[in-house]
């Protein structure tokens, strides 16, 4: 298998991205697609946390396939990341995050992508990083439904960046294009912030 040859001529993009570590909490519609986009961009070091297994109902929006049903998401995403770049290093955390276990899990990460569904878990993650860390956190909020592309935006509060329309709830239903757009907003922002930092 021939490793992907990344474009090294875009302002030193690959040389910088291959040295950083991205933490992704949640490996569903947002998290799995963020990971894939970042891997294709040259990120090689990931810490990905999720406790869930792939289900058939995930396949309409998450980067998984029929053969993955029943596998833990952190294990399933690993084979796709390494299928893009053999140099990928993945620290897999099989855990449901809460206020009792989050401390120290992502200390070696340069940036965090919050990509969980549960409001309580989302709140725990955001509060932890806003109160105890200056590590940038890129969250997703308001991703359901379809269309209304012009409503998708990025809102910044201290070290928190929120991608989405920040209004729609799950009653709108989950549709692949809009979720992938927000996932790629998150991935693009990861690259932008890291390039500025390094």
mmCIF file with all atom_site columns, C-alpha atoms in Angstrom:
data_model
loop_
_atom_site.group_PDB
_atom_site.id
_atom_site.type_symbol
_atom_site.label_atom_id
_atom_site.label_alt_id
_atom_site.label_comp_id
_atom_site.label_asym_id
_atom_site.label_entity_id
_atom_site.label_seq_id
_atom_site.pdbx_PDB_ins_code
_atom_site.Cartn_x
_atom_site.Cartn_y
_atom_site.Cartn_z
_atom_site.occupancy
_atom_site.B_iso_or_equiv
_atom_site.pdbx_formal_charge
_atom_site.auth_seq_id
_atom_site.auth_comp_id
_atom_site.auth_asym_id
_atom_site.auth_atom_id
_atom_site.pdbx_PDB_model_num
ATOM 1   C CA . UNK A 1 1   ? 0.000   0.000  0.000  1.00 0.00 ? 1   UNK A CA 1
ATOM 2   C CA . UNK A 1 2   ? 1.379   3.374  -1.015 1.00 0.00 ? 2   UNK A CA 1
ATOM 3   C CA . UNK A 1 3   ? 0.972   6.084  1.674  1.00 0.00 ? 3   UNK A CA 1
ATOM 4   C CA . UNK A 1 4   ? -0.842  9.247  0.648  1.00 0.00 ? 4   UNK A CA 1
ATOM 5   C CA . UNK A 1 5   ? 1.571   11.980 -0.440 1.00 0.00 ? 5   UNK A CA 1
ATOM 6   C CA . UNK A 1 6   ? 0.230   15.167 1.092  1.00 0.00 ? 6   UNK A CA 1
ATOM 7   C CA . UNK A 1 7   ? 0.733   18.526 -0.595 1.00 0.00 ? 7   UNK A CA 1
ATOM 8   C CA . UNK A 1 8   ? 3.628   20.068 1.289  1.00 0.00 ? 8   UNK A CA 1
ATOM 9   C CA . UNK A 1 9   ? 3.540   23.372 -0.577 1.00 0.00 ? 9   UNK A CA 1
ATOM 10  C CA . UNK A 1 10  ? 0.551   25.072 1.056  1.00 0.00 ? 10  UNK A CA 1
ATOM 11  C CA . UNK A 1 11  ? 2.357   27.426 3.446  1.00 0.00 ? 11  UNK A CA 1
ATOM 12  C CA . UNK A 1 12  ? 3.997   24.511 5.255  1.00 0.00 ? 12  UNK A CA 1
ATOM 13  C CA . UNK A 1 13  ? 0.563   23.091 6.127  1.00 0.00 ? 13  UNK A CA 1
ATOM 14  C CA . UNK A 1 14  ? 1.524   19.427 6.322  1.00 0.00 ? 14  UNK A CA 1
ATOM 15  C CA . UNK A 1 15  ? 4.783   20.037 8.179  1.00 0.00 ? 15  UNK A CA 1
ATOM 16  C CA . UNK A 1 16  ? 2.838   21.791 10.934 1.00 0.00 ? 16  UNK A CA 1
ATOM 17  C CA . UNK A 1 17  ? -0.292  19.641 11.059 1.00 0.00 ? 17  UNK A CA 1
ATOM 18  C CA . UNK A 1 18  ? 1.576   16.330 11.260 1.00 0.00 ? 18  UNK A CA 1
ATOM 19  C CA . UNK A 1 19  ? 3.184   17.441 14.530 1.00 0.00 ? 19  UNK A CA 1
ATOM 20  C CA . UNK A 1 20  ? 0.081   18.447 16.485 1.00 0.00 ? 20  UNK A CA 1
ATOM 21  C CA . UNK A 1 21  ? -2.506  16.356 18.335 1.00 0.00 ? 21  UNK A CA 1
ATOM 22  C CA . UNK A 1 22  ? -6.254  16.878 17.943 1.00 0.00 ? 22  UNK A CA 1
ATOM 23  C CA . UNK A 1 23  ? -8.667  15.639 20.593 1.00 0.00 ? 23  UNK A CA 1
ATOM 24  C CA . UNK A 1 24  ? -12.111 14.646 19.340 1.00 0.00 ? 24  UNK A CA 1
ATOM 25  C CA . UNK A 1 25  ? -14.812 13.877 21.899 1.00 0.00 ? 25  UNK A CA 1
ATOM 26  C CA . UNK A 1 26  ? -17.632 12.005 20.200 1.00 0.00 ? 26  UNK A CA 1
ATOM 27  C CA . UNK A 1 27  ? -17.191 9.934  17.042 1.00 0.00 ? 27  UNK A CA 1
ATOM 28  C CA . UNK A 1 28  ? -20.604 10.243 15.433 1.00 0.00 ? 28  UNK A CA 1
ATOM 29  C CA . UNK A 1 29  ? -21.911 12.496 12.670 1.00 0.00 ? 29  UNK A CA 1
ATOM 30  C CA . UNK A 1 30  ? -19.604 15.371 13.514 1.00 0.00 ? 30  UNK A CA 1
ATOM 31  C CA . UNK A 1 31  ? -16.633 13.638 15.109 1.00 0.00 ? 31  UNK A CA 1
ATOM 32  C CA . UNK A 1 32  ? -16.117 10.849 12.575 1.00 0.00 ? 32  UNK A CA 1
ATOM 33  C CA . UNK A 1 33  ? -16.271 13.267 9.658  1.00 0.00 ? 33  UNK A CA 1
ATOM 34  C CA . UNK A 1 34  ? -14.028 15.836 11.364 1.00 0.00 ? 34  UNK A CA 1
ATOM 35  C CA . UNK A 1 35  ? -11.430 13.096 11.890 1.00 0.00 ? 35  UNK A CA 1
ATOM 36  C CA . UNK A 1 36  ? -11.541 12.039 8.237  1.00 0.00 ? 36  UNK A CA 1
ATOM 37  C CA . UNK A 1 37  ? -11.202 15.612 6.946  1.00 0.00 ? 37  UNK A CA 1
ATOM 38  C CA . UNK A 1 38  ? -8.299  16.339 9.282  1.00 0.00 ? 38  UNK A CA 1
ATOM 39  C CA . UNK A 1 39  ? -6.529  13.106 8.356  1.00 0.00 ? 39  UNK A CA 1
ATOM 40  C CA . UNK A 1 40  ? -6.857  13.994 4.675  1.00 0.00 ? 40  UNK A CA 1
ATOM 41  C CA . UNK A 1 41  ? -5.405  17.430 5.479  1.00 0.00 ? 41  UNK A CA 1
ATOM 42  C CA . UNK A 1 42  ? -2.307  15.976 7.137  1.00 0.00 ? 42  UNK A CA 1
ATOM 43  C CA . UNK A 1 43  ? -3.138  15.641 10.841 1.00 0.00 ? 43  UNK A CA 1
ATOM 44  C CA . UNK A 1 44  ? -1.485  12.438 12.067 1.00 0.00 ? 44  UNK A CA 1
ATOM 45  C CA . UNK A 1 45  ? -2.033  12.436 15.836 1.00 0.00 ? 45  UNK A CA 1
ATOM 46  C CA . UNK A 1 46  ? -5.483  12.012 17.329 1.00 0.00 ? 46  UNK A CA 1
ATOM 47  C CA . UNK A 1 47  ? -7.067  11.308 20.677 1.00 0.00 ? 47  UNK A CA 1
ATOM 48  C CA . UNK A 1 48  ? -10.632 10.163 20.010 1.00 0.00 ? 48  UNK A CA 1
ATOM 49  C CA . UNK A 1 49  ? -13.105 9.426  22.788 1.00 0.00 ? 49  UNK A CA 1
ATOM 50  C CA . UNK A 1 50  ? -16.422 7.624  22.380 1.00 0.00 ? 50  UNK A CA 1
ATOM 51  C CA . UNK A 1 51  ? -18.225 4.852  24.236 1.00 0.00 ? 51  UNK A CA 1
ATOM 52  C CA . UNK A 1 52  ? -20.751 3.847  21.585 1.00 0.00 ? 52  UNK A CA 1
ATOM 53  C CA . UNK A 1 53  ? -20.989 1.155  18.908 1.00 0.00 ? 53  UNK A CA 1
ATOM 54  C CA . UNK A 1 54  ? -21.924 1.665  15.265 1.00 0.00 ? 54  UNK A CA 1
ATOM 55  C CA . UNK A 1 55  ? -25.616 1.086  14.555 1.00 0.00 ? 55  UNK A CA 1
ATOM 56  C CA . UNK A 1 56  ? -27.500 0.861  11.264 1.00 0.00 ? 56  UNK A CA 1
ATOM 57  C CA . UNK A 1 57  ? -29.227 4.152  12.075 1.00 0.00 ? 57  UNK A CA 1
ATOM 58  C CA . UNK A 1 58  ? -25.831 5.909  12.080 1.00 0.00 ? 58  UNK A CA 1
ATOM 59  C CA . UNK A 1 59  ? -25.057 5.188  8.434  1.00 0.00 ? 59  UNK A CA 1
ATOM 60  C CA . UNK A 1 60  ? -27.063 8.112  7.018  1.00 0.00 ? 60  UNK A CA 1
ATOM 61  C CA . UNK A 1 61  ? -24.593 10.684 8.373  1.00 0.00 ? 61  UNK A CA 1
ATOM 62  C CA . UNK A 1 62  ? -21.553 9.107  10.068 1.00 0.00 ? 62  UNK A CA 1
ATOM 63  C CA . UNK A 1 63  ? -18.371 7.872  8.369  1.00 0.00 ? 63  UNK A CA 1
ATOM 64  C CA . UNK A 1 64  ? -19.191 4.206  8.883  1.00 0.00 ? 64  UNK A CA 1
ATOM 65  C CA . UNK A 1 65  ? -20.412 1.369  6.690  1.00 0.00 ? 65  UNK A CA 1
ATOM 66  C CA . UNK A 1 66  ? -22.469 -1.812 6.926  1.00 0.00 ? 66  UNK A CA 1
ATOM 67  C CA . UNK A 1 67  ? -19.438 -3.917 7.897  1.00 0.00 ? 67  UNK A CA 1
ATOM 68  C CA . UNK A 1 68  ? -18.855 -1.638 10.905 1.00 0.00 ? 68  UNK A CA 1
ATOM 69  C CA . UNK A 1 69  ? -22.206 -2.315 12.601 1.00 0.00 ? 69  UNK A CA 1
ATOM 70  C CA . UNK A 1 70  ? -21.582 -3.628 16.100 1.00 0.00 ? 70  UNK A CA 1
ATOM 71  C CA . UNK A 1 71  ? -18.006 -2.321 16.307 1.00 0.00 ? 71  UNK A CA 1
ATOM 72  C CA . UNK A 1 72  ? -16.988 0.365  18.759 1.00 0.00 ? 72  UNK A CA 1
ATOM 73  C CA . UNK A 1 73  ? -16.804 3.628  16.847 1.00 0.00 ? 73  UNK A CA 1
ATOM 74  C CA . UNK A 1 74  ? -13.258 4.375  18.007 1.00 0.00 ? 74  UNK A CA 1
ATOM 75  C CA . UNK A 1 75  ? -12.137 1.044  16.547 1.00 0.00 ? 75  UNK A CA 1
ATOM 76  C CA . UNK A 1 76  ? -14.085 1.463  13.310 1.00 0.00 ? 76  UNK A CA 1
ATOM 77  C CA . UNK A 1 77  ? -12.753 4.965  12.624 1.00 0.00 ? 77  UNK A CA 1
ATOM 78  C CA . UNK A 1 78  ? -9.171  3.794  13.169 1.00 0.00 ? 78  UNK A CA 1
ATOM 79  C CA . UNK A 1 79  ? -9.167  1.616  10.059 1.00 0.00 ? 79  UNK A CA 1
ATOM 80  C CA . UNK A 1 80  ? -10.422 4.500  7.906  1.00 0.00 ? 80  UNK A CA 1
ATOM 81  C CA . UNK A 1 81  ? -7.857  6.938  9.294  1.00 0.00 ? 81  UNK A CA 1
ATOM 82  C CA . UNK A 1 82  ? -5.029  4.474  8.700  1.00 0.00 ? 82  UNK A CA 1
ATOM 83  C CA . UNK A 1 83  ? -6.473  3.782  5.261  1.00 0.00 ? 83  UNK A CA 1
ATOM 84  C CA . UNK A 1 84  ? -5.751  7.438  4.478  1.00 0.00 ? 84  UNK A CA 1
ATOM 85  C CA . UNK A 1 85  ? -2.330  7.681  6.106  1.00 0.00 ? 85  UNK A CA 1
ATOM 86  C CA . UNK A 1 86  ? -0.325  4.821  7.591  1.00 0.00 ? 86  UNK A CA 1
ATOM 87  C CA . UNK A 1 87  ? 1.437   7.294  9.882  1.00 0.00 ? 87  UNK A CA 1
ATOM 88  C CA . UNK A 1 88  ? -1.759  8.013  11.818 1.00 0.00 ? 88  UNK A CA 1
ATOM 89  C CA . UNK A 1 89  ? -1.341  7.635  15.591 1.00 0.00 ? 89  UNK A CA 1
ATOM 90  C CA . UNK A 1 90  ? -4.639  7.193  17.395 1.00 0.00 ? 90  UNK A CA 1
ATOM 91  C CA . UNK A 1 91  ? -5.121  7.229  21.147 1.00 0.00 ? 91  UNK A CA 1
ATOM 92  C CA . UNK A 1 92  ? -8.522  5.581  21.592 1.00 0.00 ? 92  UNK A CA 1
ATOM 93  C CA . UNK A 1 93  ? -10.530 6.305  24.736 1.00 0.00 ? 93  UNK A CA 1
ATOM 94  C CA . UNK A 1 94  ? -13.547 4.035  25.204 1.00 0.00 ? 94  UNK A CA 1
ATOM 95  C CA . UNK A 1 95  ? -15.430 6.110  27.747 1.00 0.00 ? 95  UNK A CA 1
ATOM 96  C CA . UNK A 1 96  ? -18.534 8.188  28.336 1.00 0.00 ? 96  UNK A CA 1
ATOM 97  C CA . UNK A 1 97  ? -17.234 11.561 29.495 1.00 0.00 ? 97  UNK A CA 1
ATOM 98  C CA . UNK A 1 98  ? -18.509 13.051 32.734 1.00 0.00 ? 98  UNK A CA 1
ATOM 99  C CA . UNK A 1 99  ? -17.273 15.549 35.316 1.00 0.00 ? 99  UNK A CA 1
ATOM 100 C CA . UNK A 1 100 ? -15.555 12.770 37.299 1.00 0.00 ? 100 UNK A CA 1
ATOM 101 C CA . UNK A 1 101 ? -13.363 11.388 34.524 1.00 0.00 ? 101 UNK A CA 1
ATOM 102 C CA . UNK A 1 102 ? -12.570 14.229 32.106 1.00 0.00 ? 102 UNK A CA 1
ATOM 103 C CA . UNK A 1 103 ? -9.654  15.686 34.078 1.00 0.00 ? 103 UNK A CA 1
ATOM 104 C CA . UNK A 1 104 ? -6.316  15.040 32.384 1.00 0.00 ? 104 UNK A CA 1
ATOM 105 C CA . UNK A 1 105 ? -7.659  12.930 29.493 1.00 0.00 ? 105 UNK A CA 1
ATOM 106 C CA . UNK A 1 106 ? -6.797  15.513 26.845 1.00 0.00 ? 106 UNK A CA 1
ATOM 107 C CA . UNK A 1 107 ? -3.852  17.328 28.411 1.00 0.00 ? 107 UNK A CA 1
ATOM 108 C CA . UNK A 1 108 ? -1.563  16.470 25.490 1.00 0.00 ? 108 UNK A CA 1
ATOM 109 C CA . UNK A 1 109 ? -3.966  17.813 22.853 1.00 0.00 ? 109 UNK A CA 1
ATOM 110 C CA . UNK A 1 110 ? -3.395  21.133 21.097 1.00 0.00 ? 110 UNK A CA 1
ATOM 111 C CA . UNK A 1 111 ? -7.081  21.610 20.313 1.00 0.00 ? 111 UNK A CA 1
ATOM 112 C CA . UNK A 1 112 ? -10.375 19.901 21.175 1.00 0.00 ? 112 UNK A CA 1
ATOM 113 C CA . UNK A 1 113 ? -13.369 19.131 18.965 1.00 0.00 ? 113 UNK A CA 1
ATOM 114 C CA . UNK A 1 114 ? -16.567 18.664 20.982 1.00 0.00 ? 114 UNK A CA 1
ATOM 115 C CA . UNK A 1 115 ? -18.874 16.444 18.933 1.00 0.00 ? 115 UNK A CA 1
ATOM 116 C CA . UNK A 1 116 ? -21.275 14.778 21.361 1.00 0.00 ? 116 UNK A CA 1
ATOM 117 C CA . UNK A 1 117 ? -25.056 14.508 21.199 1.00 0.00 ? 117 UNK A CA 1
ATOM 118 C CA . UNK A 1 118 ? -26.073 14.628 24.855 1.00 0.00 ? 118 UNK A CA 1
ATOM 119 C CA . UNK A 1 119 ? -26.609 18.151 26.173 1.00 0.00 ? 119 UNK A CA 1
ATOM 120 C CA . UNK A 1 120 ? -25.370 17.234 29.650 1.00 0.00 ? 120 UNK A CA 1
ATOM 121 C CA . UNK A 1 121 ? -22.112 15.798 28.309 1.00 0.00 ? 121 UNK A CA 1
ATOM 122 C CA . UNK A 1 122 ? -21.649 18.763 25.984 1.00 0.00 ? 122 UNK A CA 1
ATOM 123 C CA . UNK A 1 123 ? -22.081 21.111 28.970 1.00 0.00 ? 123 UNK A CA 1
ATOM 124 C CA . UNK A 1 124 ? -19.539 19.139 31.033 1.00 0.00 ? 124 UNK A CA 1
ATOM 125 C CA . UNK A 1 125 ? -16.912 19.304 28.276 1.00 0.00 ? 125 UNK A CA 1
ATOM 126 C CA . UNK A 1 126 ? -17.368 22.995 27.541 1.00 0.00 ? 126 UNK A CA 1
ATOM 127 C CA . UNK A 1 127 ? -17.385 24.026 31.190 1.00 0.00 ? 127 UNK A CA 1
ATOM 128 C CA . UNK A 1 128 ? -14.266 21.989 31.931 1.00 0.00 ? 128 UNK A CA 1
ATOM 129 C CA . UNK A 1 129 ? -12.183 23.502 29.149 1.00 0.00 ? 129 UNK A CA 1
ATOM 130 C CA . UNK A 1 130 ? -13.479 27.031 29.662 1.00 0.00 ? 130 UNK A CA 1
ATOM 131 C CA . UNK A 1 131 ? -12.806 26.916 33.414 1.00 0.00 ? 131 UNK A CA 1
ATOM 132 C CA . UNK A 1 132 ? -9.628  24.867 33.658 1.00 0.00 ? 132 UNK A CA 1
ATOM 133 C CA . UNK A 1 133 ? -7.811  25.213 30.343 1.00 0.00 ? 133 UNK A CA 1
ATOM 134 C CA . UNK A 1 134 ? -6.939  27.691 27.615 1.00 0.00 ? 134 UNK A CA 1
ATOM 135 C CA . UNK A 1 135 ? -7.009  24.937 24.973 1.00 0.00 ? 135 UNK A CA 1
ATOM 136 C CA . UNK A 1 136 ? -9.340  25.958 22.119 1.00 0.00 ? 136 UNK A CA 1
ATOM 137 C CA . UNK A 1 137 ? -12.599 23.975 22.003 1.00 0.00 ? 137 UNK A CA 1
ATOM 138 C CA . UNK A 1 138 ? -14.599 23.761 18.778 1.00 0.00 ? 138 UNK A CA 1
ATOM 139 C CA . UNK A 1 139 ? -18.179 22.746 19.414 1.00 0.00 ? 139 UNK A CA 1
ATOM 140 C CA . UNK A 1 140 ? -21.161 21.996 17.196 1.00 0.00 ? 140 UNK A CA 1
ATOM 141 C CA . UNK A 1 141 ? -24.655 23.305 17.907 1.00 0.00 ? 141 UNK A CA 1
ATOM 142 C CA . UNK A 1 142 ? -27.700 23.568 15.660 1.00 0.00 ? 142 UNK A CA 1
ATOM 143 C CA . UNK A 1 143 ? -26.891 21.081 12.925 1.00 0.00 ? 143 UNK A CA 1
ATOM 144 C CA . UNK A 1 144 ? -30.212 19.373 12.257 1.00 0.00 ? 144 UNK A CA 1
ATOM 145 C CA . UNK A 1 145 ? -32.521 19.889 9.317  1.00 0.00 ? 145 UNK A CA 1
ATOM 146 C CA . UNK A 1 146 ? -31.489 20.778 5.784  1.00 0.00 ? 146 UNK A CA 1
ATOM 147 C CA . UNK A 1 147 ? -30.877 23.867 3.677  1.00 0.00 ? 147 UNK A CA 1
ATOM 148 C CA . UNK A 1 148 ? -30.502 27.282 5.302  1.00 0.00 ? 148 UNK A CA 1
ATOM 149 C CA . UNK A 1 149 ? -26.784 27.293 4.595  1.00 0.00 ? 149 UNK A CA 1
ATOM 150 C CA . UNK A 1 150 ? -26.615 31.015 5.254  1.00 0.00 ? 150 UNK A CA 1
ATOM 151 C CA . UNK A 1 151 ? -27.647 30.420 8.883  1.00 0.00 ? 151 UNK A CA 1
ATOM 152 C CA . UNK A 1 152 ? -24.512 28.389 9.655  1.00 0.00 ? 152 UNK A CA 1
ATOM 153 C CA . UNK A 1 153 ? -21.852 30.452 11.390 1.00 0.00 ? 153 UNK A CA 1
ATOM 154 C CA . UNK A 1 154 ? -19.078 30.428 13.982 1.00 0.00 ? 154 UNK A CA 1
ATOM 155 C CA . UNK A 1 155 ? -19.519 32.126 17.353 1.00 0.00 ? 155 UNK A CA 1
ATOM 156 C CA . UNK A 1 156 ? -16.534 32.732 19.645 1.00 0.00 ? 156 UNK A CA 1
ATOM 157 C CA . UNK A 1 157 ? -16.667 33.023 23.444 1.00 0.00 ? 157 UNK A CA 1
ATOM 158 C CA . UNK A 1 158 ? -13.216 33.062 25.093 1.00 0.00 ? 158 UNK A CA 1
ATOM 159 C CA . UNK A 1 159 ? -11.544 29.760 24.028 1.00 0.00 ? 159 UNK A CA 1
ATOM 160 C CA . UNK A 1 160 ? -14.862 28.277 22.802 1.00 0.00 ? 160 UNK A CA 1
ATOM 161 C CA . UNK A 1 161 ? -15.900 28.309 19.134 1.00 0.00 ? 161 UNK A CA 1
ATOM 162 C CA . UNK A 1 162 ? -19.414 27.135 18.260 1.00 0.00 ? 162 UNK A CA 1
ATOM 163 C CA . UNK A 1 163 ? -20.173 26.022 14.683 1.00 0.00 ? 163 UNK A CA 1
ATOM 164 C CA . UNK A 1 164 ? -23.751 25.671 13.422 1.00 0.00 ? 164 UNK A CA 1
ATOM 165 C CA . UNK A 1 165 ? -26.885 27.777 13.497 1.00 0.00 ? 165 UNK A CA 1
ATOM 166 C CA . UNK A 1 166 ? -27.072 27.487 17.310 1.00 0.00 ? 166 UNK A CA 1
ATOM 167 C CA . UNK A 1 167 ? -30.887 27.340 17.200 1.00 0.00 ? 167 UNK A CA 1
ATOM 168 C CA . UNK A 1 168 ? -32.306 24.191 15.542 1.00 0.00 ? 168 UNK A CA 1
ATOM 169 C CA . UNK A 1 169 ? -32.972 21.205 17.776 1.00 0.00 ? 169 UNK A CA 1
ATOM 170 C CA . UNK A 1 170 ? -33.183 17.484 17.081 1.00 0.00 ? 170 UNK A CA 1
ATOM 171 C CA . UNK A 1 171 ? -36.874 17.737 16.165 1.00 0.00 ? 171 UNK A CA 1
ATOM 172 C CA . UNK A 1 172 ? -35.744 18.967 12.740 1.00 0.00 ? 172 UNK A CA 1
ATOM 173 C CA . UNK A 1 173 ? -34.190 15.556 12.054 1.00 0.00 ? 173 UNK A CA 1
ATOM 174 C CA . UNK A 1 174 ? -30.614 14.786 11.031 1.00 0.00 ? 174 UNK A CA 1
ATOM 175 C CA . UNK A 1 175 ? -29.641 15.066 7.381  1.00 0.00 ? 175 UNK A CA 1
ATOM 176 C CA . UNK A 1 176 ? -26.212 14.205 6.016  1.00 0.00 ? 176 UNK A CA 1
ATOM 177 C CA . UNK A 1 177 ? -25.310 17.347 3.995  1.00 0.00 ? 177 UNK A CA 1
ATOM 178 C CA . UNK A 1 178 ? -25.882 19.817 6.804  1.00 0.00 ? 178 UNK A CA 1
ATOM 179 C CA . UNK A 1 179 ? -24.029 17.673 9.346  1.00 0.00 ? 179 UNK A CA 1
ATOM 180 C CA . UNK A 1 180 ? -21.089 17.265 6.994  1.00 0.00 ? 180 UNK A CA 1
ATOM 181 C CA . UNK A 1 181 ? -20.988 21.008 6.332  1.00 0.00 ? 181 UNK A CA 1
ATOM 182 C CA . UNK A 1 182 ? -20.741 21.735 10.067 1.00 0.00 ? 182 UNK A CA 1
ATOM 183 C CA . UNK A 1 183 ? -18.188 18.942 10.563 1.00 0.00 ? 183 UNK A CA 1
ATOM 184 C CA . UNK A 1 184 ? -16.045 20.529 7.876  1.00 0.00 ? 184 UNK A CA 1
ATOM 185 C CA . UNK A 1 185 ? -16.542 23.968 9.410  1.00 0.00 ? 185 UNK A CA 1
ATOM 186 C CA . UNK A 1 186 ? -15.087 22.475 12.585 1.00 0.00 ? 186 UNK A CA 1
ATOM 187 C CA . UNK A 1 187 ? -12.211 20.781 10.744 1.00 0.00 ? 187 UNK A CA 1
ATOM 188 C CA . UNK A 1 188 ? -11.421 23.942 8.784  1.00 0.00 ? 188 UNK A CA 1
ATOM 189 C CA . UNK A 1 189 ? -11.386 25.978 11.981 1.00 0.00 ? 189 UNK A CA 1
ATOM 190 C CA . UNK A 1 190 ? -9.067  23.441 13.642 1.00 0.00 ? 190 UNK A CA 1
ATOM 191 C CA . UNK A 1 191 ? -6.591  23.962 10.806 1.00 0.00 ? 191 UNK A CA 1
ATOM 192 C CA . UNK A 1 192 ? -6.955  27.752 10.854 1.00 0.00 ? 192 UNK A CA 1
ATOM 193 C CA . UNK A 1 193 ? -6.388  28.046 14.606 1.00 0.00 ? 193 UNK A CA 1
ATOM 194 C CA . UNK A 1 194 ? -3.475  25.626 14.651 1.00 0.00 ? 194 UNK A CA 1
ATOM 195 C CA . UNK A 1 195 ? -1.753  27.315 11.716 1.00 0.00 ? 195 UNK A CA 1
ATOM 196 C CA . UNK A 1 196 ? -2.038  30.644 13.529 1.00 0.00 ? 196 UNK A CA 1
ATOM 197 C CA . UNK A 1 197 ? -0.696  29.129 16.737 1.00 0.00 ? 197 UNK A CA 1
ATOM 198 C CA . UNK A 1 198 ? 2.243   27.248 15.227 1.00 0.00 ? 198 UNK A CA 1
#
